């Protein structure tokens, strides 16, 4: 709004310089870009990210399978869950030696993280595997993918707005420096005679 006011103020002002008008037009252009282009770009980035992530969700749901594993024995050292989709993101998990059956029917045995506070021999827990029975992280949730897409869109819009504002400030700073340089040159030309008019010297 300040840009529009600036344009109106400088419209017929006798003190208006060309740079004042240019500065007001640059501010108005930046404002329009921030209000119109940034949201559109954010929406496009969000939509593209949503499509990509939802495709990843579908692929992961197809390629990952949940099986039931059985604890053989607990191993030393409880670890924090690295899965970003758990409720708290800091869920304690227990490192165990376990047996499970792969989706293709082959028996598997190995060290995995179990979502158990304390694991005892014979305890059962869910485990995500690929088609060959190798442990994997659980598939990306559709709601989480949407959240990431929304955040990507907002980030793109804010980044665009920041970039436009940064370019505007850089442009105005260069204009101001050039204006000061011109004032210095004019002052240097007028300086030696300053204050001597009408003194008879």
Short mmCIF file of C-alpha atoms in Angstrom, two decimals:
data_model
loop_
_atom_site.label_atom_id
_atom_site.label_comp_id
_atom_site.label_asym_id
_atom_site.label_seq_id
_atom_site.Cartn_x
_atom_site.Cartn_y
_atom_site.Cartn_z
CA UNK A 1 0.00 0.00 0.00
CA UNK A 2 2.95 2.30 0.64
CA UNK A 3 4.02 1.81 -2.98
CA UNK A 4 0.62 2.96 -4.27
CA UNK A 5 0.69 5.94 -1.89
CA UNK A 6 4.20 6.73 -3.09
CA UNK A 7 3.12 6.73 -6.71
CA UNK A 8 0.17 9.00 -5.93
CA UNK A 9 2.31 11.36 -3.85
CA UNK A 10 4.94 11.76 -6.57
CA UNK A 11 2.46 12.09 -9.45
CA UNK A 12 2.40 15.92 -9.70
CA UNK A 13 4.94 16.89 -7.03
CA UNK A 14 7.36 19.55 -8.34
CA UNK A 15 10.13 18.06 -6.15
CA UNK A 16 9.74 14.66 -7.79
CA UNK A 17 12.88 13.19 -9.28
CA UNK A 18 12.90 10.39 -11.84
CA UNK A 19 14.48 8.08 -9.28
CA UNK A 20 11.61 8.71 -6.84
CA UNK A 21 9.10 7.60 -9.44
CA UNK A 22 11.22 4.58 -10.41
CA UNK A 23 11.54 3.60 -6.74
CA UNK A 24 7.76 3.78 -6.27
CA UNK A 25 7.15 1.67 -9.41
CA UNK A 26 9.70 -0.91 -8.23
CA UNK A 27 7.95 -1.10 -4.85
CA UNK A 28 4.55 -1.54 -6.52
CA UNK A 29 5.90 -4.25 -8.84
CA UNK A 30 7.47 -6.09 -5.90
CA UNK A 31 4.20 -5.87 -3.96
CA UNK A 32 2.22 -7.31 -6.87
CA UNK A 33 4.76 -10.12 -7.34
CA UNK A 34 4.58 -10.99 -3.65
CA UNK A 35 0.77 -10.92 -3.59
CA UNK A 36 0.17 -12.70 -6.90
CA UNK A 37 3.19 -14.71 -8.06
CA UNK A 38 4.40 -16.06 -4.70
CA UNK A 39 1.08 -17.78 -3.83
CA UNK A 40 0.74 -19.22 -7.34
CA UNK A 41 4.29 -20.56 -7.26
CA UNK A 42 3.70 -21.96 -3.77
CA UNK A 43 0.55 -23.72 -4.99
CA UNK A 44 2.38 -25.22 -7.96
CA UNK A 45 5.25 -26.48 -5.83
CA UNK A 46 2.80 -27.87 -3.26
CA UNK A 47 0.78 -29.65 -5.96
CA UNK A 48 3.89 -31.15 -7.60
CA UNK A 49 5.23 -32.26 -4.23
CA UNK A 50 1.85 -33.76 -3.34
CA UNK A 51 1.77 -35.76 -6.59
CA UNK A 52 5.32 -37.02 -6.08
CA UNK A 53 4.80 -37.96 -2.42
CA UNK A 54 1.44 -39.65 -3.03
CA UNK A 55 3.09 -41.69 -5.78
CA UNK A 56 5.79 -42.67 -3.26
CA UNK A 57 3.04 -43.63 -0.78
CA UNK A 58 1.41 -45.90 -3.35
CA UNK A 59 4.73 -47.50 -4.31
CA UNK A 60 5.73 -48.07 -0.69
CA UNK A 61 2.35 -49.58 0.18
CA UNK A 62 2.75 -51.95 -2.73
CA UNK A 63 6.37 -52.94 -1.98
CA UNK A 64 6.37 -53.04 1.84
CA UNK A 65 4.61 -55.62 3.96
CA UNK A 66 3.88 -55.86 7.65
CA UNK A 67 4.74 -59.23 9.20
CA UNK A 68 4.77 -60.51 12.76
CA UNK A 69 8.20 -61.07 14.27
CA UNK A 70 9.04 -63.08 17.39
CA UNK A 71 11.68 -62.02 19.89
CA UNK A 72 14.52 -64.52 20.33
CA UNK A 73 16.39 -62.37 22.83
CA UNK A 74 16.88 -58.73 23.74
CA UNK A 75 20.16 -57.12 22.77
CA UNK A 76 21.90 -54.45 24.79
CA UNK A 77 21.14 -50.80 24.16
CA UNK A 78 17.64 -49.38 23.69
CA UNK A 79 17.54 -46.93 20.81
CA UNK A 80 15.37 -43.99 19.93
CA UNK A 81 13.04 -44.57 17.02
CA UNK A 82 14.27 -43.01 13.81
CA UNK A 83 10.83 -43.28 12.19
CA UNK A 84 9.53 -39.70 11.66
CA UNK A 85 5.92 -40.89 11.51
CA UNK A 86 5.65 -42.19 15.05
CA UNK A 87 3.31 -40.25 17.29
CA UNK A 88 6.01 -38.46 19.26
CA UNK A 89 9.00 -38.92 16.99
CA UNK A 90 11.00 -39.96 20.09
CA UNK A 91 9.46 -43.34 20.83
CA UNK A 92 11.78 -45.74 22.63
CA UNK A 93 12.49 -48.95 20.77
CA UNK A 94 14.34 -52.06 21.83
CA UNK A 95 17.05 -53.75 19.83
CA UNK A 96 16.32 -57.48 19.61
CA UNK A 97 17.29 -60.63 17.81
CA UNK A 98 14.11 -61.89 16.15
CA UNK A 99 12.62 -64.45 13.79
CA UNK A 100 10.00 -63.67 11.15
CA UNK A 101 8.62 -65.06 7.93
CA UNK A 102 9.10 -63.06 4.75
CA UNK A 103 6.09 -62.35 2.50
CA UNK A 104 7.47 -64.95 0.06
CA UNK A 105 7.33 -67.58 2.84
CA UNK A 106 11.04 -67.88 3.63
CA UNK A 107 12.09 -67.82 7.29
CA UNK A 108 14.22 -64.85 8.37
CA UNK A 109 16.41 -64.17 11.40
CA UNK A 110 18.22 -60.97 12.36
CA UNK A 111 18.68 -57.90 14.53
CA UNK A 112 15.82 -55.40 14.37
CA UNK A 113 14.20 -52.66 16.42
CA UNK A 114 11.05 -53.71 18.24
CA UNK A 115 8.39 -51.31 19.47
CA UNK A 116 8.49 -52.91 22.92
CA UNK A 117 9.52 -51.22 26.15
CA UNK A 118 10.99 -54.47 27.43
CA UNK A 119 11.37 -57.49 25.19
CA UNK A 120 11.14 -61.09 26.40
CA UNK A 121 11.69 -64.30 24.49
CA UNK A 122 8.54 -65.22 22.58
CA UNK A 123 7.07 -61.68 22.47
CA UNK A 124 5.49 -60.77 19.14
CA UNK A 125 5.73 -57.38 17.44
CA UNK A 126 4.91 -55.96 13.97
CA UNK A 127 7.78 -55.55 11.53
CA UNK A 128 7.81 -53.91 8.09
CA UNK A 129 9.75 -55.76 5.40
CA UNK A 130 10.26 -55.65 1.66
CA UNK A 131 9.10 -58.50 -0.60
CA UNK A 132 12.25 -60.50 0.27
CA UNK A 133 11.83 -60.11 4.02
CA UNK A 134 14.49 -57.48 4.62
CA UNK A 135 13.52 -55.00 7.36
CA UNK A 136 12.50 -51.55 6.08
CA UNK A 137 10.87 -48.47 7.56
CA UNK A 138 7.11 -48.42 7.47
CA UNK A 139 5.49 -46.88 4.38
CA UNK A 140 4.92 -43.16 4.24
CA UNK A 141 1.48 -42.20 5.50
CA UNK A 142 -0.81 -40.31 3.09
CA UNK A 143 -1.62 -37.60 5.66
CA UNK A 144 2.07 -37.09 6.40
CA UNK A 145 2.79 -36.79 2.69
CA UNK A 146 0.10 -34.12 2.39
CA UNK A 147 1.57 -32.24 5.35
CA UNK A 148 5.01 -32.29 3.72
CA UNK A 149 3.50 -31.05 0.45
CA UNK A 150 1.71 -28.15 2.19
CA UNK A 151 4.92 -27.18 3.99
CA UNK A 152 6.83 -27.31 0.69
CA UNK A 153 4.25 -25.01 -0.93
CA UNK A 154 4.36 -22.54 1.96
CA UNK A 155 8.15 -22.63 1.91
CA UNK A 156 8.25 -21.94 -1.83
CA UNK A 157 5.84 -19.01 -1.47
CA UNK A 158 7.85 -17.51 1.40
CA UNK A 159 11.12 -18.04 -0.46
CA UNK A 160 9.71 -16.32 -3.54
CA UNK A 161 8.45 -13.39 -1.46
CA UNK A 162 11.82 -13.10 0.28
CA UNK A 163 13.66 -13.21 -3.03
CA UNK A 164 11.45 -10.49 -4.55
CA UNK A 165 11.89 -8.29 -1.48
CA UNK A 166 15.64 -8.89 -1.48
CA UNK A 167 15.92 -7.88 -5.15
CA UNK A 168 13.79 -4.77 -4.47
CA UNK A 169 16.00 -3.73 -1.56
CA UNK A 170 19.16 -4.31 -3.57
CA UNK A 171 17.79 -2.23 -6.45
CA UNK A 172 16.74 0.61 -4.13
CA UNK A 173 20.10 0.52 -2.34
CA UNK A 174 21.94 0.90 -5.65
CA UNK A 175 19.65 3.77 -6.64
CA UNK A 176 20.28 5.53 -3.33
CA UNK A 177 24.05 5.10 -3.69
CA UNK A 178 23.95 6.55 -7.18
CA UNK A 179 21.81 9.43 -5.89
CA UNK A 180 24.34 10.15 -3.11
CA UNK A 181 27.20 9.96 -5.62
CA UNK A 182 25.44 12.56 -7.79
CA UNK A 183 24.88 14.78 -4.75
CA UNK A 184 28.58 14.52 -3.88
CA UNK A 185 29.53 15.51 -7.43
CA UNK A 186 27.13 18.46 -7.37
CA UNK A 187 28.46 19.50 -3.95
CA UNK A 188 32.04 19.30 -5.19
CA UNK A 189 31.16 21.59 -8.08
CA UNK A 190 29.35 24.11 -5.87
CA UNK A 191 31.54 23.72 -2.79
CA UNK A 192 34.38 26.19 -3.54
CA UNK A 193 31.94 29.05 -4.09
CA UNK A 194 29.60 28.17 -1.20
CA UNK A 195 28.85 31.19 0.97
CA UNK A 196 30.74 33.69 -1.19
CA UNK A 197 27.84 35.02 -3.24
CA UNK A 198 27.37 38.77 -2.74
CA UNK A 199 30.39 39.20 -0.48
CA UNK A 200 32.38 41.08 -3.12
CA UNK A 201 35.32 38.71 -2.88
#
